[in-house]
Amino acid sequence: MTPMKVVSYLLAVVVVVSSFEDNHVVKEFKSIQNDFGRWKLSLHPEYATTKGVNDYNDRLESYDVTEFDRLKAIADSFVTRLRRLPYEQMPNDTQVDYDILKHTLHTFLSGYQWRLYGPMNSVSILDGPVDIPGMLVEHSPFSTKGDYENFYERIQAFPRMMDQHIDRLKRAVQNNRTHHQVSMSDVREQFKAILTGRPEQFILYQPFNQTLDGVETLTINERTGYRNGAKNWIKKTLDAYKKLISFIMKTYLPRLRTELGVGSWENGREFYAAALKWHLTTDIAPRQVNDIGIREVRRIKDQMNEVMRRIGFRGTIREFTTSIKGDHRYTISSENAVLNIYKDIIKDKIEPMLPRLFKDIPELPLRVMPSPTDGPYAAYEAGSRDGARPAVFYVNLFRPTDVSIPDFMPIALHETLPGYHLQTSSQSQTQLPLFRQHNKGSHRYFQVPYDFPDYNVFSEGWALYAESLGEPMGLYRDDYYLLGRYSSELFRACLLVVDTGIHYYSWSRERAIEYLMTHSTFGLDILEDMVNRIVTWPGQVCSAKIGEMKIRELRHRAQRRLDGKFDIREFHAELLRHGNVPLQALERIVNNWIIRTANSTTCGSASTVHFWGLIVSTILILFIVI
Ligand SMILES: *[C@@H]1O[C@H](CO)[C@@H](O)[C@H](O)[C@H]1NC(C)=O
Ligand SMILES: *[C@@H]1O[C@H](CO)[C@@H](O)[C@H](O)[C@H]1NC(C)=O
Ligand SMILES: *[C@@H]1O[C@H](CO)[C@@H](O)[C@H](O)[C@H]1NC(C)=O
Ligand SMILES: *[C@@H]1O[C@H](CO)[C@@H](O)[C@H](O)[C@H]1NC(C)=O
């Protein structure tokens, strides 16, 4: 064989191997995906700032209704670009990414027809502009002249934003599709709380106080200029906020809808079905969600009754919960003890058990802190990707007796490890496409279903699934603790029934609360808050149970197909590797993983096998050639 021939064979091998990595179809796909990711971030400039992306720090998100058609046209153009790619020529992994991007664009485009429904109700107890100033001051950089130029530009956009909200609310009134009173109950107080005092006392002025003196590249005159200018713009901003709240009081509140659910709007039940589909990422009708809820409630209650019989308690599950509220072994002695109990649970109970079910556990810092305001019992806030800003697990200490000790474990598993914190940390270790790395958009669900999906059905489902992992980790140490776990799952199942009940079957508030009092164990305060939330964000609370059931189903499938080759740690690693994804994509990811794992001959991971396979075949080819 001539040297020339050897070289050309070698080249052939190199081409085969590298075409695997980046053929031009994959490259083109990635550039579409990237363009889309940047465009999507530019639509949510405040969110980008909180994520440390400082490219849009000089503007605020637009709520301008006249922009809708332009946004739709841009989304359409991404679909056209995707369509030009030959799907069959992409490797399996890229096909999965392609499917997810396509799903994102299609979800947005099919939400367009509902743009004059939910999206017009842009202010409520859960949505609106009151928390934006505080969020911006907390997350924006203020160390260079450029930072101040941006921020100064940005505060000038506030008055326009308030006018855009007024325009939306006006259309909601005109179209006779407004919120119910429970969605607006605290709105006036929320506005009042931020609108007291002079411009210099408003939170947006804070960076112009001492911090400004630290910027050395600014002259004295420039600093004075900024301060005077800021006062002027903040005064206009405060006036704009006042105009918005007075519009709400005078024009919007008198026209609130009287029925609790959005099903009472014209075409409201179709709108609700679309919102539900947006959250669940899958074609599942309200009626089916309701059926699943009823079945799950029955199944979980049967399990609970069995445990109660075992410990000799005769009565309902709510009576049981009430009875342990009086038992000092299961109640908290002081508020101060609460945070320490959680820290102990996370560090000493959960962490040592994680390696049983997980591998390559990332170690991003997590703090346990009391919630600054009364609200949901617990909340998780992700930290920065590099760990410089720690994640926070907030515990609400305003109503400490709402929760008994057996409830602590599922809450900790859900919010921290292996729930949200492990999921977010794992996600920050992989190189996800930009739009999936920053998946949350504006955080505001009033825009559903005319919005890009955040695929929280996965993270919510994962967190609920994480609660069940306390069993194989041996963390529910007795039957009382086990009942704490079931109570939590039961509540999520009840929410399927209540969400569809309110918005699809026209339930009243009394009926919703009565259902929750009969079938769940949580206190009245929590239940009332939850009902208000369900009314305000139709469909959102259904994500947890539906997502969890999908994860469980896929796990059973993998166990059945792989049998002795099933490794729970590998399975979890695969689930956590992709970030939040729609359920169909999750299904395909797991199916692919099952095939790869089934085919691997050794017990090494599939990718290692693949790598060595490639090396060996390359050497073999070279050997034959020479
Ligand atoms: C800025 O400083 C002034 C004067 O000390 C003070 O009255 C005001 O409350 C400060 N504003 C903020 C938002 O901290
Ligand atoms: C608004 O909608 C409700 C419920 O569909 C209906 O009962 C009411 O008559 C409508 N009001 C107007 C002014 O159209
Ligand atoms: C790749 O995807 C196809 C479906 O498009 C599937 O049938 C096949 O088994 C997948 N192969 C691997 C290795 O995952
Ligand atoms: C798995 O093995 C089967 C049978 O040996 C083969 O047909 C298939 O292509 C393999 N799939 C992968 C993804 O390696």
Short mmCIF file of C-alpha atoms in Angstrom, two decimals, residues 92 145 230 301 320 603 616:
data_model
loop_
_atom_site.label_atom_id
_atom_site.label_comp_id
_atom_site.label_asym_id
_atom_site.label_seq_id
_atom_site.Cartn_x
_atom_site.Cartn_y
_atom_site.Cartn_z
CA ASN A 92 -30.28 11.52 17.74
CA LYS A 145 -19.91 54.79 34.47
CA ALA A 230 -32.81 60.49 38.71
CA LYS A 301 -55.74 7.99 50.86
CA PHE A 320 -55.16 12.37 62.57
CA CYS A 603 -21.30 -2.14 33.19
CA VAL A 616 -10.69 0.40 18.97
#
